[in-house]
JSON list of C-alpha atoms in Angstrom, two decimals:
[
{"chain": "H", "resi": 1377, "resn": "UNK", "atom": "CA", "xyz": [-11.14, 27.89, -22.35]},
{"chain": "H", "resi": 1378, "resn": "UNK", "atom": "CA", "xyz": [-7.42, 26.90, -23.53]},
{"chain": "H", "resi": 1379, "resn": "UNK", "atom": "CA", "xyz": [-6.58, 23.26, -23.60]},
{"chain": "H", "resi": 1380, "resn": "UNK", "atom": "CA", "xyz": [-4.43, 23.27, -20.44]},
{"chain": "H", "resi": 1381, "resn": "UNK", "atom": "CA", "xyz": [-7.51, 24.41, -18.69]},
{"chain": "H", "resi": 1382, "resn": "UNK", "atom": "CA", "xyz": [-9.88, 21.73, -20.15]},
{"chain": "H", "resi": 1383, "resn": "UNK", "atom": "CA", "xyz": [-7.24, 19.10, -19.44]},
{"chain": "H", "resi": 1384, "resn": "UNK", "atom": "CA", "xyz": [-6.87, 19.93, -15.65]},
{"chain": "H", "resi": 1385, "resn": "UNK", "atom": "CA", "xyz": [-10.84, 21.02, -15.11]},
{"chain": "H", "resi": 1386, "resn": "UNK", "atom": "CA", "xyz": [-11.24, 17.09, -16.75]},
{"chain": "H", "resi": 1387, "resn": "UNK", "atom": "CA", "xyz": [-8.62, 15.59, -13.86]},
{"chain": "H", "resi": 1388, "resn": "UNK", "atom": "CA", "xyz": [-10.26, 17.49, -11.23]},
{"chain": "H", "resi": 1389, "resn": "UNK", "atom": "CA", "xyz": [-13.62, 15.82, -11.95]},
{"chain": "H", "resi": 1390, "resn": "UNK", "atom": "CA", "xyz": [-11.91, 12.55, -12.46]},
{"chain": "H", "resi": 1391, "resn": "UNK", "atom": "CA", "xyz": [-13.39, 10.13, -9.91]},
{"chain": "H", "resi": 1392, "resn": "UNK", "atom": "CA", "xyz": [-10.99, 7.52, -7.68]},
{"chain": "H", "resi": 1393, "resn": "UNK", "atom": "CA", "xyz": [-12.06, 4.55, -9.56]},
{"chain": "H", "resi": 1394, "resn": "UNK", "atom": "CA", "xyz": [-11.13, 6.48, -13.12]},
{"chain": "H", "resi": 1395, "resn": "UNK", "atom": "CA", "xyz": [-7.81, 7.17, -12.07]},
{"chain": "H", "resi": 1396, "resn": "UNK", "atom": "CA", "xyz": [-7.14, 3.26, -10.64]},
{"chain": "H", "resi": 1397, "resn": "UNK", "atom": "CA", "xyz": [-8.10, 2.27, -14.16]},
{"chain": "H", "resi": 1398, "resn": "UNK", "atom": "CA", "xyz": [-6.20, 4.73, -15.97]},
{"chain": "H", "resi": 1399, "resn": "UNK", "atom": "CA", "xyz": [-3.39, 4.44, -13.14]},
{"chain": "H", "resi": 1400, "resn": "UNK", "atom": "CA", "xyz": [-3.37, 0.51, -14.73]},
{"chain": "H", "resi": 1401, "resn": "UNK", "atom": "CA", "xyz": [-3.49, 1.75, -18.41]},
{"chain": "H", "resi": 1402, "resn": "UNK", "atom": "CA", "xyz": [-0.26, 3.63, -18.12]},
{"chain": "H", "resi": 1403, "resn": "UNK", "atom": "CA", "xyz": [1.33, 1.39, -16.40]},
{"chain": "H", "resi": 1404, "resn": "UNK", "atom": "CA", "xyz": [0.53, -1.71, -18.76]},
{"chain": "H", "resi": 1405, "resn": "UNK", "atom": "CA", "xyz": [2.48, 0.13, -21.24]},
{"chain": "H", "resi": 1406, "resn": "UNK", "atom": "CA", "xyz": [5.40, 0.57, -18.62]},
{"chain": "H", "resi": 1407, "resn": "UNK", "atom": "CA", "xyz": [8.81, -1.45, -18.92]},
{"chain": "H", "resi": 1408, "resn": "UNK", "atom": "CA", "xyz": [10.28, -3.33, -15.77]},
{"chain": "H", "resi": 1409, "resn": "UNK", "atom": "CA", "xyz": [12.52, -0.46, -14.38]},
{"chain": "H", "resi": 1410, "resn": "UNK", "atom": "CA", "xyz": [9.55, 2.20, -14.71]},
{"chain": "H", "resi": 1411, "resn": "UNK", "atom": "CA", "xyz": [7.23, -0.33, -13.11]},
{"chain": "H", "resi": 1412, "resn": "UNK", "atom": "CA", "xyz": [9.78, -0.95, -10.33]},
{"chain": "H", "resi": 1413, "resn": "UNK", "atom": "CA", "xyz": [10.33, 2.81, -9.88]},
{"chain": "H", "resi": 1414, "resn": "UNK", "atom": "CA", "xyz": [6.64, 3.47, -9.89]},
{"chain": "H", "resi": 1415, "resn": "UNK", "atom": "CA", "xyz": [6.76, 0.81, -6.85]},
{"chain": "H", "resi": 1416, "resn": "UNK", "atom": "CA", "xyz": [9.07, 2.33, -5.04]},
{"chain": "H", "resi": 1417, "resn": "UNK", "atom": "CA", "xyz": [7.23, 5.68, -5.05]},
{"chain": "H", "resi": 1418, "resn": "UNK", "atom": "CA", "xyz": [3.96, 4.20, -3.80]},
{"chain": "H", "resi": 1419, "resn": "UNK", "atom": "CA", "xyz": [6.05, 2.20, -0.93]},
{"chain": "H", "resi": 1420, "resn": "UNK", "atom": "CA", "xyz": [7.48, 5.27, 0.15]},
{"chain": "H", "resi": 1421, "resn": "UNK", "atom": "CA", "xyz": [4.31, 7.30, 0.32]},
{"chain": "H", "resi": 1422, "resn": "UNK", "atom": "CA", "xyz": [2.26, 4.12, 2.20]},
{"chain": "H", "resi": 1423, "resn": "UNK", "atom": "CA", "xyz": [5.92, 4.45, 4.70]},
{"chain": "H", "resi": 1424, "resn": "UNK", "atom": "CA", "xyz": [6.02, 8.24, 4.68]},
{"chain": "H", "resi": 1425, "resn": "UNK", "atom": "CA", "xyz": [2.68, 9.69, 3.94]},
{"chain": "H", "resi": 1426, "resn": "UNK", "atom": "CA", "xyz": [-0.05, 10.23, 6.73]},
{"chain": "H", "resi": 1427, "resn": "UNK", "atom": "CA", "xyz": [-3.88, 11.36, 5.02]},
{"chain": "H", "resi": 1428, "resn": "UNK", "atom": "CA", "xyz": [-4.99, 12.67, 8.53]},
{"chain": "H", "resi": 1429, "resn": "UNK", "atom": "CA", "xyz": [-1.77, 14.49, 9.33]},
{"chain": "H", "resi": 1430, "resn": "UNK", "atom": "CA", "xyz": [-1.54, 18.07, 8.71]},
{"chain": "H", "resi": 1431, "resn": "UNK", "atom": "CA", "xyz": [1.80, 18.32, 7.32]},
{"chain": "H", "resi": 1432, "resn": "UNK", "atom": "CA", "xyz": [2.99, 16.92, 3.77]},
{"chain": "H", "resi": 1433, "resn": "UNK", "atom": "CA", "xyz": [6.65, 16.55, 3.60]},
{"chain": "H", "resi": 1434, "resn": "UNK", "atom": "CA", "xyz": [8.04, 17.67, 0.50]},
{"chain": "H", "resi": 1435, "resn": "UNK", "atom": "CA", "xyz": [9.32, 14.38, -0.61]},
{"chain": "H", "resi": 1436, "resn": "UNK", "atom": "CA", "xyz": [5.71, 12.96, -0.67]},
{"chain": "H", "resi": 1437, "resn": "UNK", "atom": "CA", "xyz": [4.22, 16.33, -1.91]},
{"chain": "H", "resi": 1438, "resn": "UNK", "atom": "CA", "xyz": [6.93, 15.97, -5.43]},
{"chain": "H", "resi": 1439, "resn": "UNK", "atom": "CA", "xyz": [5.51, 12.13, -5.31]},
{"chain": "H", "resi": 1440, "resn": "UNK", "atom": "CA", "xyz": [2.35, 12.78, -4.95]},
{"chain": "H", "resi": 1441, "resn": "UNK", "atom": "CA", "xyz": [2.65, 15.31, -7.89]},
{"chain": "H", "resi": 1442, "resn": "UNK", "atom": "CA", "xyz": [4.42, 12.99, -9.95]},
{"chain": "H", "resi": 1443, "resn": "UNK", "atom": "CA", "xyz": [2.20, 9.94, -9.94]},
{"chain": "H", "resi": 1444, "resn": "UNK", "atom": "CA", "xyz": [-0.99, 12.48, -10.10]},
{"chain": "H", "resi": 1445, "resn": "UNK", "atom": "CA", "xyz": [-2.51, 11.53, -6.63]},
{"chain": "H", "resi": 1446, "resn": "UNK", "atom": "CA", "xyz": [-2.55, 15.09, -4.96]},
{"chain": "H", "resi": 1447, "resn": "UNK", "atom": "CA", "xyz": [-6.17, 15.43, -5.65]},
{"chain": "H", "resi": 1448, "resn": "UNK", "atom": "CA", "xyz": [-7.49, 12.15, -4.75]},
{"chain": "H", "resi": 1449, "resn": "UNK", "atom": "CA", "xyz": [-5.16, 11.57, -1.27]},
{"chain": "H", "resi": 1450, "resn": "UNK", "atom": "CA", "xyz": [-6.75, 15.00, -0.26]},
{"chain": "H", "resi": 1451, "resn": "UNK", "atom": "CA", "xyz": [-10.00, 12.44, 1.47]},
{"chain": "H", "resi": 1452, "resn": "UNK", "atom": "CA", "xyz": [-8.17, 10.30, 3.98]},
{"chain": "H", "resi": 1453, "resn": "UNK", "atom": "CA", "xyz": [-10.22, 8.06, 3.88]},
{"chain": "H", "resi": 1454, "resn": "UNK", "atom": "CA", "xyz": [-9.77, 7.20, 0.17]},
{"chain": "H", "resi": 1455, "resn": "UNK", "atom": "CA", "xyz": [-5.94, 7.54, 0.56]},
{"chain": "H", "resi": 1456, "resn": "UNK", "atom": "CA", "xyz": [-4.87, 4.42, 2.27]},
{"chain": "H", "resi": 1457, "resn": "UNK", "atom": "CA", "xyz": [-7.80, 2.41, -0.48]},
{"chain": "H", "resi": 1458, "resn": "UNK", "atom": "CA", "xyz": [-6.04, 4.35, -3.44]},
{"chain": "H", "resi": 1459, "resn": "UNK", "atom": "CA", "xyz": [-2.63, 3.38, -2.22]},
{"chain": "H", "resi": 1460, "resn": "UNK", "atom": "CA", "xyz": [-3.32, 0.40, -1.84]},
{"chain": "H", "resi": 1461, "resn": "UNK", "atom": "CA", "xyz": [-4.98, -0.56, -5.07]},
{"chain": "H", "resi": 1462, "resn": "UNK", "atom": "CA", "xyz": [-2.27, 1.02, -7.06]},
{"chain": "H", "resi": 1463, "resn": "UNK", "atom": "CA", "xyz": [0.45, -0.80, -4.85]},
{"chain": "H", "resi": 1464, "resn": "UNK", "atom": "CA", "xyz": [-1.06, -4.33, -5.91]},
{"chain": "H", "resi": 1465, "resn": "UNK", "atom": "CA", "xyz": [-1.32, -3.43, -9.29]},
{"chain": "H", "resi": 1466, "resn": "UNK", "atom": "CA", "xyz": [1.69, -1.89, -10.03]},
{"chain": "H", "resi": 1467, "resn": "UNK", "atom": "CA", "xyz": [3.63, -5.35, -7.83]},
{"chain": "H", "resi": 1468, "resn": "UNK", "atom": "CA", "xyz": [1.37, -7.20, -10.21]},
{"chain": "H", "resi": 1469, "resn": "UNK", "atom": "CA", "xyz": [2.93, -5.56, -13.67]},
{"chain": "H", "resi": 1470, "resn": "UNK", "atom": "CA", "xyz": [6.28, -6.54, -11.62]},
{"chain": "H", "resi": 1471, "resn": "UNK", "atom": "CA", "xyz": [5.93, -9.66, -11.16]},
{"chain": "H", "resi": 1472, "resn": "UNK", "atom": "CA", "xyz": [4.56, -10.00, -14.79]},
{"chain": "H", "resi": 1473, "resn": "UNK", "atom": "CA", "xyz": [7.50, -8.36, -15.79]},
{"chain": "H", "resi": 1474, "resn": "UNK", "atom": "CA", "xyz": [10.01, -10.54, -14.59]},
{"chain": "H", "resi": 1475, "resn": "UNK", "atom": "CA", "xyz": [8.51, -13.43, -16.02]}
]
């Protein structure tokens, strides 16, 4: 098995709470306009993004992809929780930031 697989087989098994806390890792090491971009992306899918619709608009798919939430917004009941989380985190780095 080639790296690329390993590495993807690894973030398919990755659970919800793994990728908050690795979600947090990579963003501790974020400066302010990342962090505030990063924000922006998670408002707009909370706005935009419905996890018991059928359709994904492409703007939210290409976010989705970005931040590496595809897989874990696929249970919509986890998707709104995940969102969440990573919203007050990522205004918490933020805030920290502008101090």
């Amino acid at each position: 098995m080639n790296s690329l697989q390993k590495q993807t087989d690894e973030k398919l098994s990755e659970t919800p709470e793994q990728f908050v806390t690795e979600f947090e890792k990579r963003l501790l090491v974020t400066g302010l306009s990342d962090a505030e971009m990063t924000m922006k992306k998670l408002k707009f899918l909370g706005l935009n993004y419905d996890p018991f619709g059928s359709e994904v608009t492409t703007e939210c798919q290409q976010i989705m992809e970005n931040l590496g939430l595809s897989q874990h917004l696929k249970n919509p009941y986890l998707a709104t929780n995940i969102l969440l989380r990573l919203l007050d985190k990522t205004e918490e780095r933020v805030n920290n930031l502008k101090q």
